[in-house]
Amino acid sequence: MKKLNAPGFIVLLLVIVMGGPQAYAVGPTTVPLGTADNFAVLAGSTITNTGMSGITGDLGLSPGTSVTGFPPGTLNGTQHVADAAALQAQNDLTNAYTNAVGQTPVSTIGTELGGTTQGPGVYDSASGTFGINGTLILDAQGDPNAVFIFKTASTLITAGSSTVVLTNNAQACNVFWQVGSSVTLGTNSTFKGNILALTSATITTGANVQGRILARNAAVTIDSGTITKATCVAAVSSAAVSSAISSSSASSVSSSSSRSSTRSSSSSSSSSSRSSSSSSSSRSSSSSSSSSSRSSSIPLVQSSIVSSTPTFPNTGFGSDNFLGMWNTVLAIGMSASLLALFAIQKRESRV
């Protein structure tokens, strides 16, 4: 019987460890917007507004030159019309659009997104279009960096009063809608994410967008809508949480010491002046000081803890916790296998 080669066996186990779930944990990555990230609205031919629309973020147009409707529309940002910034943003939008088109693996789902819940991933539909009638829930499963990419060959149309809801740490900045032609957002609809349209986008009366409206070749038309550029909020690290808790504990200890010192001083003062008419006033003042100290310390501790609430990572397949558990299990298995291998070799050498 041929003896097993120990070094070769170790190499094989290492390959298994390195090629475990990591090989299957590849998912979508955020679409790099480049300088287009600065824009709430970007178009190719014209930008037309009607009514009291509100835009937060820059507005850009290139190569077109016609922007109308501001006022009555308001812009909380900078307007770039056929200038270097708008041109660069359009170039970066083209790169972002290409990146979104190439993202894999792709899951094919139904055309109608209303009434569904989708997790992080890349999605398209057999019909090449998407519609939202009702409520679409995007569930990040606890990961604030989770990315959602929806790809259409032609249109994206949302119904009136439809809603996109973000849950479990999902962020609008990480939601991307790559649209092969045009987008229409329905009356009084609520929409989340960055629209990367090849052709045009129409924002109808009362539509509210948290994200971006970026059209490569044609117009963006807005009617009394609200568009707010989405920004990502960084997750709180465990180190920051530990630091906050330690700081809070130190504040509590310091507060307790202060209260003890105050009570001791109050007691001493009260004993020495018990026979005088001013002792009652002294005790009242000391008590008020101690109460004030306790009251002022409590909000500080609470504020420090609340502001540092941790965001726990997704514990599903492909998450950091799962991969760490996988490697731990395989390391134990490797050790057991090596012990068994050496025992077999020792037994065979005796034979």
PDB file of N, CA and C in Angstrom, residues 263-310:
ATOM      1  N   ARG A 263     -21.597  64.261  49.239  1.00  0.00           N
ATOM      2  CA  ARG A 263     -22.350  63.831  50.412  1.00  0.00           C
ATOM      3  C   ARG A 263     -21.504  63.917  51.672  1.00  0.00           C
ATOM      4  N   SER A 264     -20.205  63.536  51.537  1.00  0.00           N
ATOM      5  CA  SER A 264     -19.313  63.591  52.693  1.00  0.00           C
ATOM      6  C   SER A 264     -19.147  65.024  53.175  1.00  0.00           C
ATOM      7  N   SER A 265     -18.940  65.914  52.195  1.00  0.00           N
ATOM      8  CA  SER A 265     -18.772  67.327  52.553  1.00  0.00           C
ATOM      9  C   SER A 265     -20.038  67.881  53.167  1.00  0.00           C
ATOM     10  N   SER A 266     -21.164  67.439  52.620  1.00  0.00           N
ATOM     11  CA  SER A 266     -22.455  67.910  53.136  1.00  0.00           C
ATOM     12  C   SER A 266     -22.668  67.447  54.563  1.00  0.00           C
ATOM     13  N   SER A 267     -22.290  66.158  54.814  1.00  0.00           N
ATOM     14  CA  SER A 267     -22.485  65.595  56.158  1.00  0.00           C
ATOM     15  C   SER A 267     -21.621  66.294  57.177  1.00  0.00           C
ATOM     16  N   SER A 268     -20.363  66.562  56.786  1.00  0.00           N
ATOM     17  CA  SER A 268     -19.434  67.228  57.699  1.00  0.00           C
ATOM     18  C   SER A 268     -19.918  68.635  58.014  1.00  0.00           C
ATOM     19  N   SER A 269     -20.362  69.302  56.959  1.00  0.00           N
ATOM     20  CA  SER A 269     -20.842  70.671  57.147  1.00  0.00           C
ATOM     21  C   SER A 269     -22.084  70.694  58.016  1.00  0.00           C
ATOM     22  N   SER A 270     -22.920  69.688  57.811  1.00  0.00           N
ATOM     23  CA  SER A 270     -24.168  69.633  58.586  1.00  0.00           C
ATOM     24  C   SER A 270     -23.884  69.387  60.055  1.00  0.00           C
ATOM     25  N   SER A 271     -22.897  68.513  60.363  1.00  0.00           N
ATOM     26  CA  SER A 271     -22.571  68.180  61.753  1.00  0.00           C
ATOM     27  C   SER A 271     -21.991  69.386  62.476  1.00  0.00           C
ATOM     28  N   SER A 272     -21.144  70.119  61.781  1.00  0.00           N
ATOM     29  CA  SER A 272     -20.472  71.237  62.436  1.00  0.00           C
ATOM     30  C   SER A 272     -21.391  72.425  62.633  1.00  0.00           C
ATOM     31  N   SER A 273     -22.453  72.475  61.871  1.00  0.00           N
ATOM     32  CA  SER A 273     -23.325  73.654  61.981  1.00  0.00           C
ATOM     33  C   SER A 273     -24.750  73.288  62.349  1.00  0.00           C
ATOM     34  N   ARG A 274     -24.926  72.093  62.994  1.00  0.00           N
ATOM     35  CA  ARG A 274     -26.261  71.619  63.318  1.00  0.00           C
ATOM     36  C   ARG A 274     -26.999  72.567  64.250  1.00  0.00           C
ATOM     37  N   SER A 275     -26.259  73.237  65.166  1.00  0.00           N
ATOM     38  CA  SER A 275     -26.910  74.103  66.143  1.00  0.00           C
ATOM     39  C   SER A 275     -27.220  75.477  65.583  1.00  0.00           C
ATOM     40  N   SER A 276     -26.662  75.813  64.461  1.00  0.00           N
ATOM     41  CA  SER A 276     -26.876  77.150  63.893  1.00  0.00           C
ATOM     42  C   SER A 276     -28.109  77.175  63.019  1.00  0.00           C
ATOM     43  N   SER A 277     -28.635  78.359  62.797  1.00  0.00           N
ATOM     44  CA  SER A 277     -29.858  78.509  62.004  1.00  0.00           C
ATOM     45  C   SER A 277     -29.596  78.318  60.529  1.00  0.00           C
ATOM     46  N   SER A 278     -28.312  78.343  60.107  1.00  0.00           N
ATOM     47  CA  SER A 278     -27.975  78.224  58.684  1.00  0.00           C
ATOM     48  C   SER A 278     -27.769  76.795  58.244  1.00  0.00           C
ATOM     49  N   SER A 279     -27.815  75.808  59.164  1.00  0.00           N
ATOM     50  CA  SER A 279     -27.524  74.420  58.796  1.00  0.00           C
ATOM     51  C   SER A 279     -28.536  73.896  57.810  1.00  0.00           C
ATOM     52  N   SER A 280     -29.811  74.250  57.974  1.00  0.00           N
ATOM     53  CA  SER A 280     -30.858  73.768  57.063  1.00  0.00           C
ATOM     54  C   SER A 280     -30.589  74.250  55.655  1.00  0.00           C
ATOM     55  N   SER A 281     -30.175  75.517  55.544  1.00  0.00           N
ATOM     56  CA  SER A 281     -29.881  76.081  54.226  1.00  0.00           C
ATOM     57  C   SER A 281     -28.699  75.394  53.593  1.00  0.00           C
ATOM     58  N   SER A 282     -27.678  75.048  54.407  1.00  0.00           N
ATOM     59  CA  SER A 282     -26.474  74.379  53.890  1.00  0.00           C
ATOM     60  C   SER A 282     -26.810  73.016  53.330  1.00  0.00           C
ATOM     61  N   ARG A 283     -27.667  72.248  54.115  1.00  0.00           N
ATOM     62  CA  ARG A 283     -28.021  70.902  53.633  1.00  0.00           C
ATOM     63  C   ARG A 283     -28.836  70.993  52.356  1.00  0.00           C
ATOM     64  N   SER A 284     -29.716  71.965  52.247  1.00  0.00           N
ATOM     65  CA  SER A 284     -30.545  72.118  51.049  1.00  0.00           C
ATOM     66  C   SER A 284     -29.692  72.426  49.840  1.00  0.00           C
ATOM     67  N   SER A 285     -28.683  73.305  50.036  1.00  0.00           N
ATOM     68  CA  SER A 285     -27.804  73.664  48.914  1.00  0.00           C
ATOM     69  C   SER A 285     -26.987  72.482  48.460  1.00  0.00           C
ATOM     70  N   SER A 286     -26.470  71.709  49.455  1.00  0.00           N
ATOM     71  CA  SER A 286     -25.649  70.532  49.122  1.00  0.00           C
ATOM     72  C   SER A 286     -26.465  69.510  48.375  1.00  0.00           C
ATOM     73  N   SER A 287     -27.719  69.278  48.816  1.00  0.00           N
ATOM     74  CA  SER A 287     -28.585  68.301  48.168  1.00  0.00           C
ATOM     75  C   SER A 287     -28.869  68.705  46.736  1.00  0.00           C
ATOM     76  N   SER A 288     -29.100  70.009  46.509  1.00  0.00           N
ATOM     77  CA  SER A 288     -29.383  70.494  45.153  1.00  0.00           C
ATOM     78  C   SER A 288     -28.178  70.289  44.264  1.00  0.00           C
ATOM     79  N   SER A 289     -26.975  70.538  44.818  1.00  0.00           N
ATOM     80  CA  SER A 289     -25.745  70.363  44.040  1.00  0.00           C
ATOM     81  C   SER A 289     -25.553  68.917  43.642  1.00  0.00           C
ATOM     82  N   SER A 290     -25.820  67.989  44.613  1.00  0.00           N
ATOM     83  CA  SER A 290     -25.662  66.556  44.323  1.00  0.00           C
ATOM     84  C   SER A 290     -26.650  66.109  43.272  1.00  0.00           C
ATOM     85  N   SER A 291     -27.916  66.557  43.378  1.00  0.00           N
ATOM     86  CA  SER A 291     -28.934  66.182  42.397  1.00  0.00           C
ATOM     87  C   SER A 291     -28.566  66.695  41.032  1.00  0.00           C
ATOM     88  N   SER A 292     -28.045  67.947  40.982  1.00  0.00           N
ATOM     89  CA  SER A 292     -27.650  68.525  39.702  1.00  0.00           C
ATOM     90  C   SER A 292     -26.531  67.728  39.073  1.00  0.00           C
ATOM     91  N   SER A 293     -25.573  67.265  39.923  1.00  0.00           N
ATOM     92  CA  SER A 293     -24.455  66.462  39.419  1.00  0.00           C
ATOM     93  C   SER A 293     -24.933  65.164  38.826  1.00  0.00           C
ATOM     94  N   ARG A 294     -25.905  64.521  39.546  1.00  0.00           N
ATOM     95  CA  ARG A 294     -26.435  63.258  39.021  1.00  0.00           C
ATOM     96  C   ARG A 294     -27.189  63.481  37.728  1.00  0.00           C
ATOM     97  N   SER A 295     -27.979  64.528  37.644  1.00  0.00           N
ATOM     98  CA  SER A 295     -28.793  64.789  36.455  1.00  0.00           C
ATOM     99  C   SER A 295     -27.925  65.077  35.258  1.00  0.00           C
ATOM    100  N   SER A 296     -26.839  65.850  35.475  1.00  0.00           N
ATOM    101  CA  SER A 296     -26.005  66.220  34.343  1.00  0.00           C
ATOM    102  C   SER A 296     -25.186  65.054  33.842  1.00  0.00           C
ATOM    103  N   SER A 297     -24.860  64.097  34.731  1.00  0.00           N
ATOM    104  CA  SER A 297     -24.024  62.969  34.301  1.00  0.00           C
ATOM    105  C   SER A 297     -24.811  61.940  33.520  1.00  0.00           C
ATOM    106  N   ILE A 298     -26.095  61.758  33.868  1.00  0.00           N
ATOM    107  CA  ILE A 298     -26.888  60.716  33.229  1.00  0.00           C
ATOM    108  C   ILE A 298     -27.055  60.953  31.740  1.00  0.00           C
ATOM    109  N   PRO A 299     -27.457  62.173  31.275  1.00  0.00           N
ATOM    110  CA  PRO A 299     -27.589  62.370  29.834  1.00  0.00           C
ATOM    111  C   PRO A 299     -26.307  62.136  29.086  1.00  0.00           C
ATOM    112  N   LEU A 300     -25.157  62.500  29.692  1.00  0.00           N
ATOM    113  CA  LEU A 300     -23.879  62.293  29.023  1.00  0.00           C
ATOM    114  C   LEU A 300     -23.631  60.823  28.769  1.00  0.00           C
ATOM    115  N   VAL A 301     -23.899  59.989  29.767  1.00  0.00           N
ATOM    116  CA  VAL A 301     -23.693  58.545  29.614  1.00  0.00           C
ATOM    117  C   VAL A 301     -24.649  57.982  28.575  1.00  0.00           C
ATOM    118  N   GLN A 302     -25.936  58.374  28.669  1.00  0.00           N
ATOM    119  CA  GLN A 302     -26.921  57.863  27.732  1.00  0.00           C
ATOM    120  C   GLN A 302     -26.601  58.292  26.314  1.00  0.00           C
ATOM    121  N   SER A 303     -26.237  59.568  26.142  1.00  0.00           N
ATOM    122  CA  SER A 303     -25.934  60.073  24.808  1.00  0.00           C
ATOM    123  C   SER A 303     -24.761  59.350  24.204  1.00  0.00           C
ATOM    124  N   SER A 304     -23.731  59.077  25.023  1.00  0.00           N
ATOM    125  CA  SER A 304     -22.543  58.401  24.510  1.00  0.00           C
ATOM    126  C   SER A 304     -22.857  57.004  24.038  1.00  0.00           C
ATOM    127  N   ILE A 305     -23.746  56.311  24.771  1.00  0.00           N
ATOM    128  CA  ILE A 305     -24.082  54.935  24.402  1.00  0.00           C
ATOM    129  C   ILE A 305     -24.992  54.905  23.186  1.00  0.00           C
ATOM    130  N   VAL A 306     -26.032  55.763  23.187  1.00  0.00           N
ATOM    131  CA  VAL A 306     -26.992  55.757  22.084  1.00  0.00           C
ATOM    132  C   VAL A 306     -26.332  56.134  20.779  1.00  0.00           C
ATOM    133  N   SER A 307     -25.430  57.141  20.809  1.00  0.00           N
ATOM    134  CA  SER A 307     -24.807  57.591  19.578  1.00  0.00           C
ATOM    135  C   SER A 307     -23.829  56.589  19.018  1.00  0.00           C
ATOM    136  N   SER A 308     -23.481  55.577  19.804  1.00  0.00           N
ATOM    137  CA  SER A 308     -22.527  54.577  19.336  1.00  0.00           C
ATOM    138  C   SER A 308     -23.154  53.198  19.226  1.00  0.00           C
ATOM    139  N   THR A 309     -24.453  53.153  18.936  1.00  0.00           N
ATOM    140  CA  THR A 309     -25.116  51.866  18.783  1.00  0.00           C
ATOM    141  C   THR A 309     -24.476  51.082  17.657  1.00  0.00           C
ATOM    142  N   PRO A 310     -24.004  49.863  17.890  1.00  0.00           N
ATOM    143  CA  PRO A 310     -23.284  49.113  16.852  1.00  0.00           C
ATOM    144  C   PRO A 310     -24.214  48.617  15.775  1.00  0.00           C
TER     145      PRO A 310
END
